[in-house]
mmCIF file of C-alpha atoms in Angstrom:
data_model
loop_
_atom_site.group_PDB
_atom_site.id
_atom_site.type_symbol
_atom_site.label_atom_id
_atom_site.label_comp_id
_atom_site.label_asym_id
_atom_site.label_seq_id
_atom_site.Cartn_x
_atom_site.Cartn_y
_atom_site.Cartn_z
ATOM 1 C CA MET A 912 0.000 0.000 0.000
ATOM 2 C CA ASP A 913 1.308 3.453 -0.770
ATOM 3 C CA PRO A 914 2.438 5.712 2.090
ATOM 4 C CA LYS A 915 -0.497 8.084 1.632
ATOM 5 C CA GLN A 916 -2.999 5.311 2.239
ATOM 6 C CA GLU A 917 -0.937 3.906 5.103
ATOM 7 C CA ALA A 918 -0.832 7.350 6.680
ATOM 8 C CA ILE A 919 -4.610 7.753 6.672
ATOM 9 C CA LYS A 920 -5.178 4.204 7.803
ATOM 10 C CA GLU A 921 -2.825 4.626 10.732
ATOM 11 C CA LEU A 922 -4.555 7.868 11.728
ATOM 12 C CA LEU A 923 -8.036 6.333 11.562
ATOM 13 C CA ILE A 924 -7.041 3.216 13.509
ATOM 14 C CA LYS A 925 -5.532 5.148 16.390
ATOM 15 C CA MET A 926 -8.583 7.409 16.577
ATOM 16 C CA ALA A 927 -10.936 4.425 16.537
ATOM 17 C CA ASP A 928 -8.887 2.619 19.197
ATOM 18 C CA ASP A 929 -8.778 5.651 21.500
ATOM 19 C CA GLN A 930 -12.551 6.052 21.248
ATOM 20 C CA LEU A 931 -13.237 2.389 21.825
ATOM 21 C CA ILE A 932 -11.014 2.039 24.880
ATOM 22 C CA ILE A 933 -12.017 5.258 26.617
ATOM 23 C CA GLY A 934 -15.637 4.392 25.842
ATOM 24 C CA HIS A 935 -15.261 1.104 27.661
ATOM 25 C CA ARG A 936 -13.537 2.786 30.587
ATOM 26 C CA HIS A 937 -16.362 5.336 30.899
ATOM 27 C CA SER A 938 -18.911 2.536 30.720
ATOM 28 C CA GLU A 939 -17.346 0.995 33.830
ATOM 29 C CA TRP A 940 -18.877 3.885 35.800
ATOM 30 C CA ILE A 941 -22.390 2.663 35.014
ATOM 31 C CA GLY A 942 -24.088 1.937 38.315
ATOM 32 C CA LEU A 943 -21.181 3.436 40.261
ATOM 33 C CA GLY A 944 -21.371 7.149 39.395
ATOM 34 C CA PRO A 945 -21.287 9.541 42.370
ATOM 35 C CA ILE A 946 -24.767 10.850 41.533
ATOM 36 C CA LEU A 947 -27.414 9.535 39.145
ATOM 37 C CA GLU A 948 -26.952 12.348 36.609
ATOM 38 C CA GLU A 949 -23.233 11.592 36.411
ATOM 39 C CA ASP A 950 -23.916 7.906 35.972
ATOM 40 C CA ILE A 951 -26.134 8.730 32.975
ATOM 41 C CA ALA A 952 -23.699 11.328 31.617
ATOM 42 C CA LEU A 953 -20.762 8.923 31.640
ATOM 43 C CA ALA A 954 -22.933 6.185 30.141
ATOM 44 C CA SER A 955 -24.023 8.543 27.353
ATOM 45 C CA ILE A 956 -20.486 9.704 26.673
ATOM 46 C CA ALA A 957 -19.351 6.072 26.619
ATOM 47 C CA GLN A 958 -22.081 5.283 24.100
ATOM 48 C CA ASP A 959 -21.005 8.171 21.876
ATOM 49 C CA LYS A 960 -17.367 7.040 21.983
ATOM 50 C CA VAL A 961 -18.100 3.425 21.124
ATOM 51 C CA GLY A 962 -20.453 4.535 18.328
ATOM 52 C CA GLN A 963 -17.817 6.878 16.929
ATOM 53 C CA SER A 964 -15.274 4.080 17.076
ATOM 54 C CA TYR A 965 -17.683 1.833 15.165
ATOM 55 C CA THR A 966 -18.173 4.524 12.513
ATOM 56 C CA LEU A 967 -14.399 4.864 12.042
ATOM 57 C CA PHE A 968 -13.894 1.091 11.803
ATOM 58 C CA GLN A 969 -16.696 0.966 9.239
ATOM 59 C CA LEU A 970 -14.983 3.725 7.258
ATOM 60 C CA LEU A 971 -11.689 1.798 7.427
ATOM 61 C CA HIS A 972 -13.469 -1.297 6.200
ATOM 62 C CA ASP A 973 -15.150 0.541 3.313
ATOM 63 C CA GLN A 974 -12.084 2.514 2.231
ATOM 64 C CA PHE A 975 -9.170 0.208 2.994
ATOM 65 C CA GLY A 976 -10.668 -3.253 3.270
ATOM 66 C CA THR A 977 -9.772 -3.796 6.934
ATOM 67 C CA ALA A 978 -11.739 -6.433 8.861
ATOM 68 C CA ASP A 979 -15.299 -5.676 9.972
ATOM 69 C CA PRO A 980 -15.795 -3.367 13.002
ATOM 70 C CA ASP A 981 -16.372 -6.206 15.501
ATOM 71 C CA THR A 982 -13.197 -8.018 14.490
ATOM 72 C CA MET A 983 -11.165 -4.818 14.542
ATOM 73 C CA GLY A 984 -12.629 -3.726 17.855
ATOM 74 C CA PHE A 985 -12.544 -7.001 19.746
ATOM 75 C CA LEU A 986 -10.382 -9.639 18.140
ATOM 76 C CA ARG A 987 -6.995 -8.101 17.386
ATOM 77 C CA ALA A 988 -3.874 -8.943 19.375
ATOM 78 C CA GLU A 989 -3.012 -6.446 22.102
ATOM 79 C CA ASN A 990 0.041 -5.084 20.259
ATOM 80 C CA GLU A 991 -2.069 -4.338 17.184
ATOM 81 C CA TYR A 992 -4.032 -1.683 19.086
ATOM 82 C CA ARG A 993 -2.819 1.885 18.597
ATOM 83 C CA CYS A 994 -4.537 3.629 21.514
ATOM 84 C CA CYS A 995 -2.575 5.964 23.786
ATOM 85 C CA HIS A 996 -1.822 5.030 27.407
ATOM 86 C CA LEU A 997 -4.166 7.705 28.760
ATOM 87 C CA VAL A 998 -7.277 5.801 27.709
ATOM 88 C CA GLU A 999 -5.998 2.449 29.007
ATOM 89 C CA TYR A 1000 -5.611 3.417 32.645
ATOM 90 C CA PRO A 1001 -8.198 2.076 35.056
ATOM 91 C CA ASN A 1002 -10.838 4.599 36.121
ATOM 92 C CA GLY A 1003 -9.391 5.078 39.579
ATOM 93 C CA GLU A 1004 -11.339 7.632 41.576
ATOM 94 C CA TYR A 1005 -13.775 10.066 39.984
ATOM 95 C CA ASP A 1006 -11.130 12.810 40.003
ATOM 96 C CA PHE A 1007 -8.851 10.874 37.627
ATOM 97 C CA SER A 1008 -11.718 9.814 35.346
ATOM 98 C CA LEU A 1009 -12.939 13.381 35.138
ATOM 99 C CA ILE A 1010 -9.545 14.933 34.411
ATOM 100 C CA ARG A 1011 -8.840 12.259 31.812
ATOM 101 C CA HIS A 1012 -12.223 12.934 30.177
ATOM 102 C CA PHE A 1013 -11.413 16.681 30.167
ATOM 103 C CA LEU A 1014 -7.901 16.289 28.703
ATOM 104 C CA PHE A 1015 -8.924 13.680 26.145
ATOM 105 C CA ASP A 1016 -12.082 15.363 24.885
ATOM 106 C CA HIS A 1017 -10.481 18.753 24.315
ATOM 107 C CA ALA A 1018 -7.852 17.036 22.157
ATOM 108 C CA GLU A 1019 -10.532 15.075 20.285
ATOM 109 C CA TYR A 1020 -12.605 18.165 19.713
ATOM 110 C CA HIS A 1021 -9.701 19.921 18.000
ATOM 111 C CA ARG A 1022 -8.683 16.768 16.117
ATOM 112 C CA PHE A 1023 -12.104 16.487 14.493
ATOM 113 C CA ASP A 1024 -12.330 20.219 13.973
ATOM 114 C CA MET A 1025 -9.104 20.004 11.953
ATOM 115 C CA LEU A 1026 -10.268 16.930 10.045
ATOM 116 C CA GLN A 1027 -13.340 18.775 8.733
ATOM 117 C CA ALA A 1028 -10.953 20.369 6.226
ATOM 118 C CA SER A 1029 -9.033 17.182 5.369
ATOM 119 C CA THR A 1030 -8.239 16.432 1.735
ATOM 120 C CA PHE A 1031 -9.295 12.874 2.606
ATOM 121 C CA GLU A 1032 -12.912 13.628 1.791
ATOM 122 C CA PRO A 1033 -14.685 10.676 3.431
ATOM 123 C CA ILE A 1034 -13.625 11.881 6.905
ATOM 124 C CA ARG A 1035 -14.996 15.428 6.562
ATOM 125 C CA GLY A 1036 -18.672 14.882 7.296
ATOM 126 C CA ILE A 1037 -17.870 12.323 9.989
ATOM 127 C CA ALA A 1038 -15.504 14.792 11.646
ATOM 128 C CA ARG A 1039 -18.181 17.474 11.614
ATOM 129 C CA LYS A 1040 -20.668 15.055 13.131
ATOM 130 C CA PHE A 1041 -18.314 13.860 15.875
ATOM 131 C CA LYS A 1042 -17.310 17.404 16.728
ATOM 132 C CA SER A 1043 -20.957 18.315 17.392
ATOM 133 C CA GLU A 1044 -21.293 15.308 19.690
ATOM 134 C CA ILE A 1045 -17.993 15.881 21.513
ATOM 135 C CA LYS A 1046 -19.090 19.465 22.152
ATOM 136 C CA TYR A 1047 -21.497 18.072 24.759
ATOM 137 C CA HIS A 1048 -18.694 16.026 26.279
ATOM 138 C CA ILE A 1049 -16.471 19.045 26.790
ATOM 139 C CA LEU A 1050 -19.339 21.118 28.177
ATOM 140 C CA HIS A 1051 -19.778 18.359 30.747
ATOM 141 C CA ALA A 1052 -16.077 18.062 31.545
ATOM 142 C CA ASP A 1053 -15.565 21.831 31.841
ATOM 143 C CA VAL A 1054 -18.431 22.295 34.289
ATOM 144 C CA TRP A 1055 -17.098 19.610 36.624
ATOM 145 C CA VAL A 1056 -13.430 20.587 36.366
ATOM 146 C CA ARG A 1057 -14.365 24.172 37.304
ATOM 147 C CA ARG A 1058 -16.729 23.050 40.046
ATOM 148 C CA LEU A 1059 -14.361 20.609 41.742
ATOM 149 C CA GLY A 1060 -11.204 22.632 41.112
ATOM 150 C CA THR A 1061 -12.719 25.537 43.018
ATOM 151 C CA GLY A 1062 -14.855 23.465 45.418
ATOM 152 C CA THR A 1063 -13.500 22.398 48.792
ATOM 153 C CA GLU A 1064 -9.881 22.088 49.847
ATOM 154 C CA GLU A 1065 -10.128 18.327 49.378
ATOM 155 C CA SER A 1066 -11.760 18.482 45.932
ATOM 156 C CA HIS A 1067 -9.142 20.994 44.795
ATOM 157 C CA GLN A 1068 -6.252 18.865 46.031
ATOM 158 C CA ARG A 1069 -7.668 15.738 44.454
ATOM 159 C CA MET A 1070 -8.171 17.434 41.095
ATOM 160 C CA GLN A 1071 -4.665 18.879 41.172
ATOM 161 C CA ALA A 1072 -3.149 15.487 41.996
ATOM 162 C CA ALA A 1073 -5.224 13.794 39.286
ATOM 163 C CA LEU A 1074 -4.098 16.422 36.774
ATOM 164 C CA GLU A 1075 -0.466 15.761 37.609
ATOM 165 C CA THR A 1076 -0.963 12.009 37.147
ATOM 166 C CA ALA A 1077 -2.944 12.335 33.923
ATOM 167 C CA PHE A 1078 -0.943 15.100 32.228
ATOM 168 C CA PRO A 1079 2.071 13.024 31.028
ATOM 169 C CA LEU A 1080 -0.354 10.364 29.849
ATOM 170 C CA ALA A 1081 -2.360 12.995 27.977
ATOM 171 C CA LEU A 1082 0.763 14.244 26.212
ATOM 172 C CA GLY A 1083 1.013 10.692 24.859
ATOM 173 C CA ILE A 1084 -2.107 11.412 22.774
ATOM 174 C CA PHE A 1085 0.200 13.432 20.505
ATOM 175 C CA GLU A 1086 2.883 10.786 19.965
ATOM 176 C CA PRO A 1087 4.052 11.470 16.399
ATOM 177 C CA SER A 1088 3.082 8.952 13.764
ATOM 178 C CA PRO A 1089 5.701 7.600 11.323
ATOM 179 C CA TYR A 1090 3.592 9.277 8.618
ATOM 180 C CA GLU A 1091 3.442 12.726 10.163
ATOM 181 C CA GLN A 1092 5.124 14.388 7.154
ATOM 182 C CA VAL A 1093 2.813 12.693 4.640
ATOM 183 C CA LEU A 1094 -0.275 13.679 6.619
ATOM 184 C CA ILE A 1095 0.829 17.303 6.719
ATOM 185 C CA GLU A 1096 2.084 17.556 3.122
ATOM 186 C CA GLU A 1097 -1.048 15.983 1.681
ATOM 187 C CA ASN A 1098 -3.277 18.141 3.908
ATOM 188 C CA PHE A 1099 -4.895 15.055 5.370
ATOM 189 C CA PHE A 1100 -4.280 16.308 8.887
ATOM 190 C CA PRO A 1101 -2.185 19.230 10.237
ATOM 191 C CA GLY A 1102 -0.205 16.893 12.506
ATOM 192 C CA GLU A 1103 0.089 16.011 16.180
ATOM 193 C CA ASP A 1104 2.307 19.003 17.041
ATOM 194 C CA ALA A 1105 -0.243 21.453 15.680
ATOM 195 C CA LEU A 1106 -2.989 19.617 17.541
ATOM 196 C CA ARG A 1107 -1.054 19.656 20.801
ATOM 197 C CA GLN A 1108 -0.510 23.391 20.453
ATOM 198 C CA ARG A 1109 -4.219 24.106 20.010
ATOM 199 C CA TRP A 1110 -5.045 21.759 22.882
ATOM 200 C CA LEU A 1111 -2.651 23.500 25.286
ATOM 201 C CA GLU A 1112 -4.059 26.908 24.325
ATOM 202 C CA THR A 1113 -7.579 25.676 25.088
ATOM 203 C CA ILE A 1114 -7.079 23.818 28.342
ATOM 204 C CA GLN A 1115 -4.751 26.292 30.037
ATOM 205 C CA PRO A 1116 -7.315 29.086 30.591
ATOM 206 C CA ILE A 1117 -9.964 26.608 31.761
ATOM 207 C CA LEU A 1118 -7.553 25.056 34.254
ATOM 208 C CA GLU A 1119 -6.678 28.543 35.483
ATOM 209 C CA GLU A 1120 -10.346 29.335 36.055
ATOM 210 C CA ALA A 1121 -10.533 26.066 37.959
ATOM 211 C CA SER A 1122 -7.564 27.188 40.118
ATOM 212 C CA LEU A 1123 -5.565 24.232 38.852
ATOM 213 C CA GLN A 1124 -1.897 24.428 37.969
ATOM 214 C CA MET A 1125 -1.068 22.849 34.619
ATOM 215 C CA PRO A 1126 2.329 21.114 34.696
ATOM 216 C CA ASP A 1127 4.919 22.645 32.376
ATOM 217 C CA PRO A 1128 4.729 20.486 29.223
ATOM 218 C CA SER A 1129 8.455 20.946 28.532
ATOM 219 C CA SER A 1130 9.386 19.451 31.896
ATOM 220 C CA VAL A 1131 7.142 16.405 31.591
ATOM 221 C CA GLU A 1132 8.076 13.137 29.890
ATOM 222 C CA PRO A 1133 5.142 12.198 27.591
ATOM 223 C CA ALA A 1134 3.868 8.634 27.891
ATOM 224 C CA TYR A 1135 4.692 7.417 24.388
ATOM 225 C CA GLY A 1136 4.510 3.885 23.004
ATOM 226 C CA GLY A 1137 0.784 3.288 22.580
ATOM 227 C CA ARG A 1138 0.781 4.443 18.965
ATOM 228 C CA ARG A 1139 3.425 1.798 18.174
ATOM 229 C CA GLY A 1140 1.669 -1.022 19.997
ATOM 230 C CA TYR A 1141 3.560 -0.827 23.318
ATOM 231 C CA HIS A 1142 0.893 -0.651 25.968
ATOM 232 C CA THR A 1143 0.558 -0.442 29.732
ATOM 233 C CA GLU A 1144 -0.244 -3.585 31.688
ATOM 234 C CA HIS A 1145 -3.832 -2.323 31.917
ATOM 235 C CA LEU A 1146 -4.824 -2.868 28.290
ATOM 236 C CA ALA A 1147 -4.613 -6.670 28.015
ATOM 237 C CA PRO A 1148 -7.028 -7.400 30.912
ATOM 238 C CA LEU A 1149 -9.454 -4.803 29.548
ATOM 239 C CA LEU A 1150 -9.412 -6.365 26.067
ATOM 240 C CA GLU A 1151 -9.882 -9.758 27.655
ATOM 241 C CA GLU A 1152 -12.990 -8.571 29.450
ATOM 242 C CA MET A 1153 -14.365 -6.575 26.496
ATOM 243 C CA SER A 1154 -14.098 -9.440 24.061
ATOM 244 C CA TRP A 1155 -14.987 -12.364 26.329
ATOM 245 C CA THR A 1156 -18.560 -12.738 25.135
ATOM 246 C CA LEU A 1157 -17.641 -12.450 21.460
ATOM 247 C CA ARG A 1158 -14.797 -14.952 21.753
ATOM 248 C CA TYR A 1159 -17.042 -17.351 23.649
ATOM 249 C CA ASP A 1160 -19.021 -17.919 20.463
ATOM 250 C CA PRO A 1161 -17.604 -15.977 17.497
ATOM 251 C CA GLU A 1162 -20.027 -17.670 15.089
ATOM 252 C CA ALA A 1163 -23.164 -16.619 16.980
ATOM 253 C CA GLU A 1164 -25.607 -14.876 14.670
ATOM 254 C CA ARG A 1165 -27.427 -13.000 17.376
ATOM 255 C CA TRP A 1166 -26.602 -12.093 20.954
ATOM 256 C CA MET X 993 -44.738 3.936 -12.091
ATOM 257 C CA VAL X 994 -43.104 4.721 -8.761
ATOM 258 C CA THR X 995 -41.920 8.321 -8.420
ATOM 259 C CA GLU X 996 -39.630 10.058 -5.957
ATOM 260 C CA GLN X 997 -42.690 11.674 -4.445
ATOM 261 C CA ASP X 998 -44.200 8.231 -3.754
ATOM 262 C CA VAL X 999 -41.039 7.259 -1.908
ATOM 263 C CA TRP X 1000 -41.069 10.443 0.203
ATOM 264 C CA LYS X 1001 -44.724 9.707 1.069
ATOM 265 C CA ALA X 1002 -43.795 6.184 2.157
ATOM 266 C CA LEU X 1003 -40.929 7.543 4.249
ATOM 267 C CA GLU X 1004 -43.419 9.714 6.134
ATOM 268 C CA GLN X 1005 -44.684 6.445 7.570
ATOM 269 C CA VAL X 1006 -41.299 5.291 8.861
ATOM 270 C CA TYR X 1007 -41.103 6.362 12.480
ATOM 271 C CA ASP X 1008 -38.427 6.925 15.073
ATOM 272 C CA PRO X 1009 -38.527 3.713 17.146
ATOM 273 C CA GLU X 1010 -38.400 5.825 20.341
ATOM 274 C CA ILE X 1011 -41.053 8.395 19.380
ATOM 275 C CA PRO X 1012 -43.792 6.857 17.247
ATOM 276 C CA GLU X 1013 -45.565 9.485 15.056
ATOM 277 C CA LEU X 1014 -42.268 11.253 14.449
ATOM 278 C CA SER X 1015 -41.118 10.170 11.009
ATOM 279 C CA VAL X 1016 -37.633 10.044 9.560
ATOM 280 C CA VAL X 1017 -38.786 12.843 7.229
ATOM 281 C CA ASP X 1018 -39.966 15.000 10.175
ATOM 282 C CA LEU X 1019 -36.592 14.415 11.814
ATOM 283 C CA GLY X 1020 -34.745 15.591 8.717
ATOM 284 C CA MET X 1021 -32.782 12.357 8.465
ATOM 285 C CA ILE X 1022 -33.328 11.705 4.755
ATOM 286 C CA LEU X 1023 -30.540 13.078 2.570
ATOM 287 C CA SER X 1024 -31.673 11.795 -0.814
ATOM 288 C CA VAL X 1025 -34.174 9.630 -2.665
ATOM 289 C CA ASP X 1026 -33.421 8.192 -6.097
ATOM 290 C CA VAL X 1027 -35.706 6.177 -8.314
ATOM 291 C CA ALA X 1028 -34.356 4.318 -11.359
ATOM 292 C CA PRO X 1029 -35.787 5.525 -14.714
ATOM 293 C CA ASP X 1030 -37.900 2.346 -14.969
ATOM 294 C CA GLY X 1031 -39.300 2.929 -11.475
ATOM 295 C CA LYS X 1032 -38.211 -0.488 -10.240
ATOM 296 C CA ALA X 1033 -35.208 0.342 -8.067
ATOM 297 C CA VAL X 1034 -35.114 2.816 -5.202
ATOM 298 C CA LYS X 1035 -32.152 4.180 -3.285
ATOM 299 C CA VAL X 1036 -32.528 6.110 -0.025
ATOM 300 C CA VAL X 1037 -29.631 7.782 1.796
ATOM 301 C CA PHE X 1038 -30.127 8.821 5.411
ATOM 302 C CA THR X 1039 -27.992 10.351 8.116
ATOM 303 C CA PRO X 1040 -28.291 9.378 11.797
ATOM 304 C CA THR X 1041 -29.064 11.909 14.528
ATOM 305 C CA PHE X 1042 -26.114 10.538 16.537
ATOM 306 C CA ALA X 1043 -23.316 8.261 15.322
ATOM 307 C CA ALA X 1044 -23.937 5.962 18.301
ATOM 308 C CA CYS X 1045 -27.710 5.815 17.873
ATOM 309 C CA PRO X 1046 -28.572 2.150 18.452
ATOM 310 C CA ALA X 1047 -31.629 2.547 16.236
ATOM 311 C CA ILE X 1048 -29.592 2.955 13.024
ATOM 312 C CA PRO X 1049 -29.933 -0.686 11.868
ATOM 313 C CA VAL X 1050 -33.625 -0.723 12.857
ATOM 314 C CA ILE X 1051 -34.357 2.464 10.913
ATOM 315 C CA LYS X 1052 -32.441 1.094 7.936
ATOM 316 C CA GLU X 1053 -34.573 -2.065 7.921
ATOM 317 C CA ASP X 1054 -37.797 -0.127 8.538
ATOM 318 C CA ILE X 1055 -37.162 2.145 5.549
ATOM 319 C CA ALA X 1056 -36.598 -0.798 3.200
ATOM 320 C CA ALA X 1057 -39.570 -2.741 4.594
ATOM 321 C CA LYS X 1058 -41.999 0.187 4.341
ATOM 322 C CA ILE X 1059 -41.042 0.974 0.734
ATOM 323 C CA ARG X 1060 -41.439 -2.691 -0.227
ATOM 324 C CA GLU X 1061 -44.786 -2.848 1.545
ATOM 325 C CA LEU X 1062 -46.273 0.256 -0.073
ATOM 326 C CA LEU X 1063 -44.663 0.435 -3.491
ATOM 327 C CA PRO X 1064 -44.270 -2.018 -6.389
ATOM 328 C CA VAL X 1065 -40.483 -1.928 -6.563
ATOM 329 C CA GLU X 1066 -38.009 -4.718 -7.220
ATOM 330 C CA SER X 1067 -35.088 -3.466 -5.199
ATOM 331 C CA VAL X 1068 -34.494 -1.041 -2.361
ATOM 332 C CA THR X 1069 -31.051 0.127 -1.252
ATOM 333 C CA VAL X 1070 -30.696 2.062 1.998
ATOM 334 C CA GLU X 1071 -27.387 3.728 2.795
ATOM 335 C CA VAL X 1072 -26.065 5.591 5.822
ATOM 336 C CA SER X 1073 -24.045 8.717 5.083
ATOM 337 C CA TYR X 1074 -22.390 11.512 7.039
ATOM 338 C CA ASP X 1075 -21.695 13.694 4.013
ATOM 339 C CA GLN X 1076 -24.254 16.206 5.227
ATOM 340 C CA PRO X 1077 -24.313 15.383 8.927
ATOM 341 C CA TRP X 1078 -27.549 15.779 10.832
ATOM 342 C CA ASN X 1079 -28.162 18.819 12.971
ATOM 343 C CA SER X 1080 -31.264 19.715 14.958
ATOM 344 C CA ASN X 1081 -32.253 22.538 12.576
ATOM 345 C CA ARG X 1082 -33.182 19.783 10.119
ATOM 346 C CA ILE X 1083 -36.272 18.861 12.180
ATOM 347 C CA THR X 1084 -39.359 20.099 10.305
ATOM 348 C CA GLU X 1085 -42.041 22.384 11.709
ATOM 349 C CA ARG X 1086 -44.390 19.397 11.800
ATOM 350 C CA GLY X 1087 -41.719 17.427 13.651
ATOM 351 C CA ARG X 1088 -41.428 20.185 16.245
ATOM 352 C CA GLN X 1089 -45.196 20.179 16.800
ATOM 353 C CA ILE X 1090 -45.216 16.412 17.304
ATOM 354 C CA LEU X 1091 -42.358 16.649 19.781
ATOM 355 C CA LYS X 1092 -44.267 19.271 21.772
ATOM 356 C CA GLN X 1093 -47.464 17.200 21.782
ATOM 357 C CA ARG X 1094 -45.500 14.261 23.128
ATOM 358 C CA GLY X 1095 -44.096 16.372 25.984
ATOM 359 C CA PHE X 1096 -40.658 17.049 24.538
ATOM 360 C CA ALA X 1097 -39.326 20.580 24.196
ATOM 361 C CA PRO X 1098 -38.192 20.993 20.588
ATOM 362 C CA PRO X 1099 -34.631 22.229 20.065
ATOM 363 C CA PRO X 1100 -34.204 25.953 19.375
ATOM 364 C CA HIS X 1101 -32.866 26.955 15.968
ATOM 365 C CA VAL X 1102 -29.120 27.224 16.349
ATOM 366 C CA THR X 1103 -26.745 29.178 14.174
ATOM 367 C CA ALA X 1104 -23.536 28.765 16.152
ATOM 368 C CA GLU X 1105 -21.859 26.144 18.266
ATOM 369 C CA ILE X 1106 -23.879 24.963 21.251
ATOM 370 C CA GLU X 1107 -22.966 26.695 24.513
ATOM 371 C CA LEU X 1108 -24.443 26.063 27.938
ATOM 372 C CA GLU X 1109 -26.478 29.298 27.748
ATOM 373 C CA VAL X 1110 -28.736 27.972 24.966
ATOM 374 C CA LEU X 1111 -29.552 24.958 27.104
ATOM 375 C CA HIS X 1112 -31.077 27.082 29.858
ATOM 376 C CA THR X 1113 -34.482 28.829 29.782
ATOM 377 C CA VAL X 1114 -35.908 26.268 27.352
ATOM 378 C CA PRO X 1115 -39.706 26.786 27.157
ATOM 379 C CA CYS X 1116 -41.533 24.111 29.167
ATOM 380 C CA PRO X 1117 -43.613 21.884 26.833
ATOM 381 C CA TYR X 1118 -46.364 21.615 29.512
ATOM 382 C CA CYS X 1119 -46.935 25.208 30.624
ATOM 383 C CA GLY X 1120 -44.817 27.288 28.234
ATOM 384 C CA SER X 1121 -42.834 28.983 31.016
ATOM 385 C CA THR X 1122 -39.191 29.818 30.388
ATOM 386 C CA ASN X 1123 -38.489 29.752 34.126
ATOM 387 C CA THR X 1124 -36.692 26.462 33.572
ATOM 388 C CA GLU X 1125 -33.225 25.088 34.000
ATOM 389 C CA LEU X 1126 -31.063 22.407 32.525
ATOM 390 C CA GLN X 1127 -30.598 19.494 34.890
ATOM 391 C CA THR X 1128 -28.334 17.444 32.702
ATOM 392 C CA PRO X 1129 -27.570 17.467 28.983
ATOM 393 C CA PHE X 1130 -27.551 13.655 29.045
ATOM 394 C CA GLY X 1131 -31.007 12.089 29.212
ATOM 395 C CA PRO X 1132 -32.578 8.686 28.562
ATOM 396 C CA THR X 1133 -31.274 8.667 24.983
ATOM 397 C CA LEU X 1134 -28.381 10.520 23.354
ATOM 398 C CA CYS X 1135 -30.722 12.958 21.627
ATOM 399 C CA ARG X 1136 -32.540 14.073 24.811
ATOM 400 C CA ALA X 1137 -31.605 16.382 27.702
ATOM 401 C CA ILE X 1138 -33.406 16.729 31.063
ATOM 402 C CA HIS X 1139 -34.756 20.077 32.272
ATOM 403 C CA TYR X 1140 -36.864 21.245 35.199
ATOM 404 C CA CYS X 1141 -39.685 23.787 35.102
ATOM 405 C CA HIS X 1142 -39.848 26.051 38.194
ATOM 406 C CA ASN X 1143 -43.310 27.247 37.192
ATOM 407 C CA CYS X 1144 -45.205 23.947 36.968
ATOM 408 C CA HIS X 1145 -42.657 21.983 39.004
ATOM 409 C CA GLN X 1146 -42.178 19.201 36.513
ATOM 410 C CA SER X 1147 -39.163 17.663 34.897
ATOM 411 C CA PHE X 1148 -39.304 17.548 31.138
ATOM 412 C CA GLU X 1149 -37.137 16.354 28.303
ATOM 413 C CA GLN X 1150 -35.795 18.366 25.431
ATOM 414 C CA PHE X 1151 -34.733 17.125 22.033
ATOM 415 C CA LYS X 1152 -31.171 18.418 22.180
ATOM 416 C CA PRO X 1153 -29.905 21.146 19.906
ATOM 417 C CA VAL X 1154 -27.001 19.803 17.844
ATOM 418 C CA MET X 1155 -24.957 21.897 15.459
#
């Protein structure tokens, strides 16, 4: 396959994998959310993410002949996934889940905003659609980050600590792809550096309003590896659980 | 011979599985209808309200089944497309009336990105008051938000604005 096609394929797979894995993590809050509205919010966001992942796998299938969405989503080997470490981490406490949701969704929002103008036409409408859905996710994340960042002494400290844990992982979202130059030259996508820049410009003022101190990105080691198939120890057990039912009877016609 | 107009009429009888009476035409989901010159093959392209809507395969089947039931065609193709993604302004006036009658606040017309402000002071579908507030933008389905009316003291759902 030529490098242009490989470049787009790689981009779509990592986006689909990020959405799928964070969607499953969010879904683990179902029944456990701190209040009912949050339970429903996280469930809805999870549903959006998994649906977006499905749409991207379907696009990959239609455009590049990859396996069907279920096979791509559930039956690949662990090192074939291209998700970043941020989405793999267990939910932890609500503070970590919330900060992760905030950091991830602002990056996603800008990613799809940029892809609306891609020269790879089939992604444009999808990007516009996803952006309108993710808008609700960031509205949700922003409200809670502001509320808990400026809430009590304990909520502030927890959010600050969660931010410091999640920040290096979040920088791993922008791990450069081997096709970065092709993506940029062909105007498929402006590149991870450009995305990271826009992301930092967006989150910094919100974190300030929330009285939270953003770590200095230049002094933090980004958690890279996920985009090349090197994952944390948390991904394999999650994939095992996610795909258990499907692997139990892969030939089943209906569940 | 089957015409495009016949197909549109048939589509008016394909309903949202969650809100019967509200058709895929009222919702603004249909992007295009094509009928072959001999009138025997029909192609319908629709766009989902949300990418994760679990009703997509059901709606796809319902569209094909309804056209086959009502019209003498030999083949029906139904495709999903995001080329012109759905937004809530696509809901027709009739669709908005049906939503109201069923106790859902219709989405306001939006011209810019959704901000929290547009989600407050949504007119209550029961009493019309705008003394209402958003409780959560995530309701029983992806397309619905939950609000509370301080005038008639009832919770109500809104079909969410999406842009």
